[in-house]
Short mmCIF file of C-alpha atoms and ligand atoms in Angstrom, two decimals:
data_model
loop_
_atom_site.label_atom_id
_atom_site.label_comp_id
_atom_site.label_asym_id
_atom_site.label_seq_id
_atom_site.Cartn_x
_atom_site.Cartn_y
_atom_site.Cartn_z
CA UNK A 21 -59.51 20.90 34.97
CA UNK A 22 -56.88 22.43 37.40
CA UNK A 23 -57.34 19.67 39.72
CA UNK A 24 -56.80 17.08 36.91
CA UNK A 25 -53.48 18.80 35.96
CA UNK A 26 -52.25 18.80 39.69
CA UNK A 27 -53.07 15.15 40.02
CA UNK A 28 -51.13 14.11 36.77
CA UNK A 29 -48.33 16.13 37.90
CA UNK A 30 -48.34 14.61 41.22
CA UNK A 31 -48.35 11.08 39.73
CA UNK A 32 -45.44 11.94 37.58
CA UNK A 33 -43.40 13.14 40.51
CA UNK A 34 -44.37 10.01 42.58
CA UNK A 35 -43.45 7.46 39.82
CA UNK A 36 -40.26 9.28 38.82
CA UNK A 37 -41.32 9.54 35.35
CA UNK A 38 -39.90 12.47 33.44
CA UNK A 39 -36.66 12.19 35.67
CA UNK A 40 -33.63 11.66 33.33
CA UNK A 41 -30.72 10.00 34.88
CA UNK A 42 -27.73 11.30 32.84
CA UNK A 43 -26.36 8.29 30.93
CA UNK A 44 -22.86 7.10 31.86
CA UNK A 45 -20.67 6.42 28.91
CA UNK A 46 -19.46 2.86 28.87
CA UNK A 47 -15.93 2.63 29.59
CA UNK A 48 -13.90 1.59 26.52
CA UNK A 49 -11.98 -1.58 27.32
CA UNK A 50 -10.88 -2.04 23.55
CA UNK A 51 -7.75 -0.45 22.01
CA UNK A 52 -9.22 1.86 19.42
CA UNK A 53 -7.00 1.87 16.16
CA UNK A 54 -7.89 4.34 13.33
CA UNK A 55 -6.44 3.11 9.96
CA UNK A 56 -6.38 5.29 6.99
CA UNK A 57 -5.73 3.16 3.86
CA UNK A 58 -4.73 4.44 0.45
CA UNK A 59 -7.41 2.68 -1.55
CA UNK A 60 -7.85 -0.52 -3.29
CA UNK A 61 -5.87 0.10 -6.51
CA UNK A 62 -4.00 -3.16 -6.52
CA UNK A 63 -4.23 -6.77 -5.42
CA UNK A 64 -1.55 -6.03 -3.01
CA UNK A 65 -3.47 -3.38 -1.36
CA UNK A 66 -6.53 -5.64 -1.02
CA UNK A 67 -4.23 -8.24 0.72
CA UNK A 68 -2.66 -5.34 2.94
CA UNK A 69 -6.18 -4.19 4.18
CA UNK A 70 -7.34 -7.82 4.80
CA UNK A 71 -4.13 -8.34 6.84
CA UNK A 72 -5.10 -5.30 9.14
CA UNK A 73 -8.77 -6.34 9.28
CA UNK A 74 -7.80 -9.67 10.43
CA UNK A 75 -5.60 -8.63 13.30
CA UNK A 76 -7.58 -5.65 14.62
CA UNK A 77 -10.82 -7.54 15.73
CA UNK A 78 -12.97 -7.10 18.74
CA UNK A 79 -12.10 -10.63 19.74
CA UNK A 80 -8.48 -9.78 19.73
CA UNK A 81 -9.04 -6.64 21.96
CA UNK A 82 -9.47 -3.90 19.31
CA UNK A 83 -11.89 -1.58 17.94
CA UNK A 84 -10.95 -0.82 14.36
CA UNK A 85 -12.01 2.34 12.34
CA UNK A 86 -11.07 1.80 8.95
CA UNK A 87 -11.09 4.51 6.28
CA UNK A 88 -10.45 3.90 2.55
CA UNK A 89 -9.13 7.27 0.87
CA UNK A 90 -9.79 6.10 -2.83
CA UNK A 91 -6.28 6.97 -3.70
CA UNK A 92 -6.83 10.75 -2.79
CA UNK A 93 -4.42 12.21 -0.27
CA UNK A 94 -6.84 14.95 0.90
CA UNK A 95 -9.32 12.11 1.91
CA UNK A 96 -6.47 10.63 4.07
CA UNK A 97 -5.92 14.00 5.85
CA UNK A 98 -9.57 14.40 6.66
CA UNK A 99 -9.65 10.68 8.03
CA UNK A 100 -6.57 11.49 10.24
CA UNK A 101 -8.26 14.49 11.52
CA UNK A 102 -11.54 12.60 12.25
CA UNK A 103 -9.49 9.96 14.21
CA UNK A 104 -7.96 12.76 16.34
CA UNK A 105 -11.49 14.09 17.07
CA UNK A 106 -12.70 10.69 17.90
CA UNK A 107 -9.57 10.36 20.24
CA UNK A 108 -8.36 6.89 19.01
CA UNK A 109 -5.55 5.24 20.84
CA UNK A 110 -3.42 4.70 17.73
CA UNK A 111 -3.46 6.03 14.14
CA UNK A 112 -2.06 3.69 11.42
CA UNK A 113 -1.48 5.48 8.16
CA UNK A 114 -0.55 4.17 4.81
CA UNK A 115 0.38 7.32 3.11
CA UNK A 116 -0.43 7.81 -0.53
CA UNK A 117 2.58 9.95 -1.22
CA UNK A 118 5.50 11.11 0.79
CA UNK A 119 4.95 14.93 1.09
CA UNK A 120 2.23 16.97 2.67
CA UNK A 121 1.99 15.34 5.99
CA UNK A 122 3.66 17.77 8.62
CA UNK A 123 0.70 19.66 9.76
CA UNK A 124 -1.69 16.73 10.22
CA UNK A 125 0.96 14.63 11.93
CA UNK A 126 1.75 17.65 14.11
CA UNK A 127 -1.84 17.91 15.05
CA UNK A 128 -1.85 14.03 16.03
CA UNK A 129 1.14 14.53 18.19
CA UNK A 130 -0.26 17.65 19.93
CA UNK A 131 -3.52 15.34 20.59
CA UNK A 132 -0.98 12.60 22.11
CA UNK A 133 -2.00 9.95 19.60
CA UNK A 134 0.85 7.93 18.22
CA UNK A 135 1.04 7.54 14.46
CA UNK A 136 2.44 4.30 12.81
CA UNK A 137 3.33 4.45 9.28
CA UNK A 138 2.76 1.20 7.21
CA UNK A 139 3.92 0.39 3.82
CA UNK A 140 4.91 3.96 2.40
CA UNK A 141 6.90 6.57 4.08
CA UNK A 142 6.54 10.25 4.78
CA UNK A 143 8.97 12.98 3.89
CA UNK A 144 8.97 15.22 7.05
CA UNK A 145 11.45 17.49 8.68
CA UNK A 146 10.93 15.97 12.19
CA UNK A 147 10.73 12.13 12.33
CA UNK A 148 9.46 12.22 15.97
CA UNK A 149 6.02 13.04 14.24
CA UNK A 150 5.59 9.29 13.99
CA UNK A 151 6.28 6.54 16.27
CA UNK A 152 7.37 3.83 13.90
CA UNK A 153 7.34 2.74 10.14
CA UNK A 154 7.04 -0.75 8.97
CA UNK A 155 7.12 -1.68 5.36
CA UNK A 156 9.42 -2.56 2.47
CA UNK A 157 12.60 -1.19 1.20
CA UNK A 158 11.31 -0.28 -2.13
CA UNK A 159 14.69 0.94 -3.36
CA UNK A 160 16.18 -2.37 -2.52
CA UNK A 161 13.54 -3.99 -4.41
CA UNK A 162 14.26 -1.93 -7.49
CA UNK A 163 17.99 -2.89 -7.19
CA UNK A 164 17.12 -6.58 -7.35
CA UNK A 165 15.35 -5.87 -10.63
CA UNK A 166 18.14 -3.86 -11.92
CA UNK A 167 20.74 -6.43 -11.02
CA UNK A 168 18.71 -9.12 -12.66
CA UNK A 169 18.58 -7.23 -15.98
CA UNK A 170 22.54 -6.67 -15.70
CA UNK A 171 22.87 -10.37 -15.62
CA UNK A 172 20.42 -11.10 -18.24
CA UNK A 173 21.59 -8.38 -20.77
CA UNK A 174 25.35 -8.23 -20.95
CA UNK A 175 25.78 -6.72 -24.39
CA UNK A 176 23.79 -4.97 -27.28
CA UNK A 177 21.10 -2.42 -27.02
CA UNK A 178 18.39 -3.04 -24.28
CA UNK A 179 15.20 -1.18 -25.00
CA UNK A 180 12.96 -0.61 -22.01
CA UNK A 181 9.66 0.67 -21.27
CA UNK A 182 9.17 2.01 -17.85
CA UNK A 183 5.66 1.98 -16.38
CA UNK A 184 5.61 4.09 -13.05
CA UNK A 185 3.33 3.87 -10.04
CA UNK A 186 1.64 6.84 -8.27
CA UNK A 187 3.92 9.73 -8.54
CA UNK A 188 5.67 10.67 -5.28
CA UNK A 189 4.82 7.44 -3.61
CA UNK A 190 7.58 5.51 -1.75
CA UNK A 191 7.32 2.48 -4.03
CA UNK A 192 7.42 4.80 -7.16
CA UNK A 193 10.32 6.86 -5.94
CA UNK A 194 12.32 3.84 -4.79
CA UNK A 195 11.78 1.48 -7.96
CA UNK A 196 12.15 4.44 -10.27
CA UNK A 197 15.38 5.46 -8.41
CA UNK A 198 17.10 2.07 -8.94
CA UNK A 199 16.03 1.94 -12.56
CA UNK A 200 17.41 5.56 -13.30
CA UNK A 201 20.63 4.41 -11.64
CA UNK A 202 20.69 1.40 -13.92
CA UNK A 203 20.07 3.63 -16.94
CA UNK A 204 22.91 5.98 -16.13
CA UNK A 205 25.28 3.30 -15.53
CA UNK A 206 24.69 1.32 -18.87
CA UNK A 207 25.04 3.10 -22.29
CA UNK A 208 23.41 0.34 -24.09
CA UNK A 209 20.14 0.59 -21.89
CA UNK A 210 17.54 2.74 -23.95
CA UNK A 211 14.63 4.20 -22.42
CA UNK A 212 11.88 4.16 -24.96
CA UNK A 213 9.21 5.43 -22.89
CA UNK A 214 8.06 6.34 -19.34
CA UNK A 215 4.48 6.00 -18.64
CA UNK A 216 2.24 6.54 -15.61
CA UNK A 217 0.39 3.39 -14.77
CA UNK A 218 -0.70 4.59 -11.16
CA UNK A 219 -0.37 1.00 -10.01
CA UNK A 220 -3.60 -0.12 -11.70
CA UNK A 221 -4.22 -2.65 -14.32
CA UNK A 222 -6.73 -0.49 -16.23
CA UNK A 223 -4.57 2.63 -16.48
CA UNK A 224 -1.71 0.63 -17.56
CA UNK A 225 -3.45 -1.22 -20.11
CA UNK A 226 -4.77 2.20 -21.62
CA UNK A 227 -1.54 4.11 -21.63
CA UNK A 228 0.45 1.04 -22.88
CA UNK A 229 -1.85 0.35 -25.90
CA UNK A 230 -1.72 4.07 -26.75
CA UNK A 231 2.18 3.76 -26.64
CA UNK A 232 2.10 0.52 -28.69
CA UNK A 233 -0.25 2.00 -31.27
CA UNK A 234 2.24 4.62 -32.02
CA UNK A 235 5.33 2.29 -31.96
CA UNK A 236 7.20 2.36 -35.17
CA UNK A 237 7.00 -0.84 -37.15
CA UNK A 238 9.88 -3.16 -36.31
CA UNK A 239 10.80 -1.36 -33.07
CA UNK A 240 11.55 -4.08 -30.49
CA UNK A 241 10.88 -3.82 -26.73
CA UNK A 242 13.15 -5.91 -24.43
CA UNK A 243 11.98 -5.19 -21.18
CA UNK A 244 8.83 -3.68 -19.58
CA UNK A 245 9.63 -2.52 -16.23
CA UNK A 246 6.20 -2.38 -14.24
CA UNK A 247 6.28 -0.85 -10.68
CA UNK A 248 3.62 -3.34 -9.59
CA UNK A 249 1.88 -6.56 -10.46
CA UNK A 250 -1.27 -4.96 -11.64
CA UNK A 251 0.68 -2.78 -13.94
CA UNK A 252 2.17 -5.93 -15.58
CA UNK A 253 -1.27 -7.41 -15.86
CA UNK A 254 -2.36 -4.42 -17.99
CA UNK A 255 0.98 -4.16 -19.88
CA UNK A 256 0.77 -7.93 -20.84
CA UNK A 257 -2.72 -7.63 -22.02
CA UNK A 258 -1.78 -4.75 -24.40
CA UNK A 259 1.43 -6.36 -25.49
CA UNK A 260 -0.41 -9.40 -26.49
CA UNK A 261 -3.14 -7.62 -28.29
CA UNK A 262 -0.33 -6.00 -30.41
CA UNK A 263 1.38 -9.37 -31.24
CA UNK A 264 4.26 -9.29 -28.72
CA UNK A 265 4.97 -12.67 -26.94
CA UNK A 266 5.72 -11.95 -23.28
CA UNK A 267 8.62 -14.14 -22.31
CA UNK A 268 9.92 -14.45 -25.75
CA UNK A 269 10.17 -11.04 -27.51
CA UNK A 270 9.86 -9.26 -24.38
CA UNK A 271 10.74 -9.62 -20.63
CA UNK A 272 8.07 -8.13 -18.21
CA UNK A 273 9.28 -7.32 -14.68
CA UNK A 274 7.02 -6.45 -11.79
CA UNK A 275 6.80 -6.00 -8.02
CA UNK A 276 4.56 -7.45 -5.47
CA UNK A 277 4.62 -11.13 -6.51
CA UNK A 278 0.94 -11.82 -5.49
CA UNK A 279 -0.34 -15.33 -6.48
CA UNK A 280 -1.78 -14.17 -9.83
CA UNK A 281 1.68 -12.82 -10.74
CA UNK A 282 3.42 -15.94 -9.77
CA UNK A 283 1.07 -17.88 -11.87
CA UNK A 284 1.96 -15.74 -14.91
CA UNK A 285 5.68 -16.08 -13.96
CA UNK A 286 5.08 -19.95 -14.26
CA UNK A 287 3.67 -19.60 -17.54
CA UNK A 288 6.61 -17.61 -18.65
CA UNK A 289 4.80 -14.21 -19.30
CA UNK A 290 6.47 -12.56 -16.33
CA UNK A 291 10.33 -13.04 -16.32
CA UNK A 292 10.80 -11.54 -12.87
CA UNK A 293 8.51 -10.81 -9.84
CA UNK A 294 10.26 -9.15 -6.95
CA UNK A 295 8.43 -9.55 -3.65
CA UNK A 296 6.69 -6.73 -1.70
CA UNK A 297 4.89 -8.25 1.30
CA UNK A 298 1.46 -6.75 2.13
CA UNK A 299 1.00 -8.91 5.34
CA UNK A 300 1.80 -6.23 7.74
CA UNK A 301 -0.95 -6.61 10.32
CA UNK A 302 0.99 -8.71 12.75
CA UNK A 303 3.95 -6.37 12.68
CA UNK A 304 1.73 -3.27 13.35
CA UNK A 305 0.08 -5.16 16.23
CA UNK A 306 3.58 -5.85 17.69
CA UNK A 307 4.42 -2.30 17.54
CA UNK A 308 1.14 -1.30 19.25
CA UNK A 309 1.63 -3.88 22.02
CA UNK A 310 5.13 -2.65 22.64
CA UNK A 311 3.81 0.96 23.12
CA UNK A 312 0.89 -0.66 25.54
CA UNK A 313 3.77 -2.21 27.53
CA UNK A 314 5.17 1.31 28.01
CA UNK A 315 8.15 0.82 25.61
CA UNK A 316 9.46 2.57 22.67
CA UNK A 317 9.15 0.58 19.55
CA UNK A 318 11.95 0.13 17.01
CA UNK A 319 11.68 3.26 14.39
CA UNK A 320 12.23 1.38 11.17
CA UNK A 321 11.16 -2.01 10.39
CA UNK A 322 11.91 -3.42 6.86
CA UNK A 323 10.68 -6.82 5.94
CA UNK A 324 12.89 -9.49 4.24
CA UNK A 325 11.69 -10.19 0.77
CA UNK A 326 12.49 -12.69 -2.07
CA UNK A 327 12.22 -12.70 -5.77
CA UNK A 328 10.93 -15.15 -8.29
CA UNK A 329 11.86 -15.78 -11.87
CA UNK A 330 10.06 -17.69 -14.58
CA UNK A 331 13.05 -20.22 -14.50
CA UNK A 332 12.96 -20.96 -10.76
CA UNK A 333 9.28 -20.57 -9.82
CA UNK A 334 7.61 -23.95 -8.81
CA UNK A 335 3.97 -24.76 -8.47
CA UNK A 336 4.47 -25.33 -4.80
CA UNK A 337 5.60 -21.59 -4.40
CA UNK A 338 2.19 -20.68 -6.11
CA UNK A 339 0.04 -22.91 -3.83
CA UNK A 340 1.74 -21.78 -0.69
CA UNK A 341 1.20 -18.05 -1.52
CA UNK A 342 -1.07 -16.50 1.11
CA UNK A 343 -2.03 -13.54 -1.18
O1 AHR B 409 3.19 0.73 -1.61
C1 AHR B 409 3.02 -0.80 -2.06
C2 AHR B 409 2.57 -0.52 -3.46
O2 AHR B 409 1.44 -0.05 -3.54
C3 AHR B 409 2.59 -2.04 -4.02
O3 AHR B 409 3.56 -2.47 -4.76
C4 AHR B 409 1.28 -1.76 -5.14
O4 AHR B 409 0.75 -2.83 -5.60
C5 AHR B 409 0.40 -0.86 -4.27
O5 AHR B 409 -0.57 -0.28 -4.90
#
């Protein structure tokens, strides 16, 4: 028996069996990008995620780690920490709301990983905690809507229902801020209600229906100011169920101007759609390529945006819409 064991051991040594070469990790040739997305709450958000995924592909030289936070900021913080542990090359963050980012951004900076903010902004003491921001000027978008209302209503009372987006997020703060200024500047603008639609169709339908159920008979509504398209879809559904004719009794305003909103604009159900462009993937890539070339990217990139009204929209505008 002893001789047999010795023979087997000798054979193992001769054939090199049991000798494990330490595996060499393959060298990463791709640029690793970790994206923390807010969720999939709106058509805009879906188009924004698609834009990122179509740019950061392996065939274009990237490895993408994509995390959907399902509208929970804590999930985003966990995702950013995971990206830091994974030692990604860049972190792309679409922050749910503006506050609460200082510590995790500091951790990314300590790890030497640049953070690019996309779409929404963060409210931090030290703006060197992020490399660049690319997105919309949401206050300017709100100003466009308020200017349109000023032109549309020149006298008499204007009864307004305001449906807000996710509290504390950049689009909510900017679009609400512009409307608040409009309300303060016009004695004849009456705010009937301020409701939280959280940028979703379902929640807006629910809160708007409840509000309309309790509306005193004969109370008119002139404007429903929705802070995104999906809120407008929910509001229109609720208004129509309660007998309001959108575009005749009441003017619905929204932000984003996705294809579905433009269609409703052409039908006259949306009076004004202010554009908020979600196709930000190519701009984020430009920022990354600037840094790859050893240069400092421009800190703030606001994109040019248009607006559409039921009076000026054309079928060609709808057909050429990419999102
Ligand atoms: O931050 C952009 C906003 O968030 C869009 O207006 C909205 O549709 C989205 O959910």
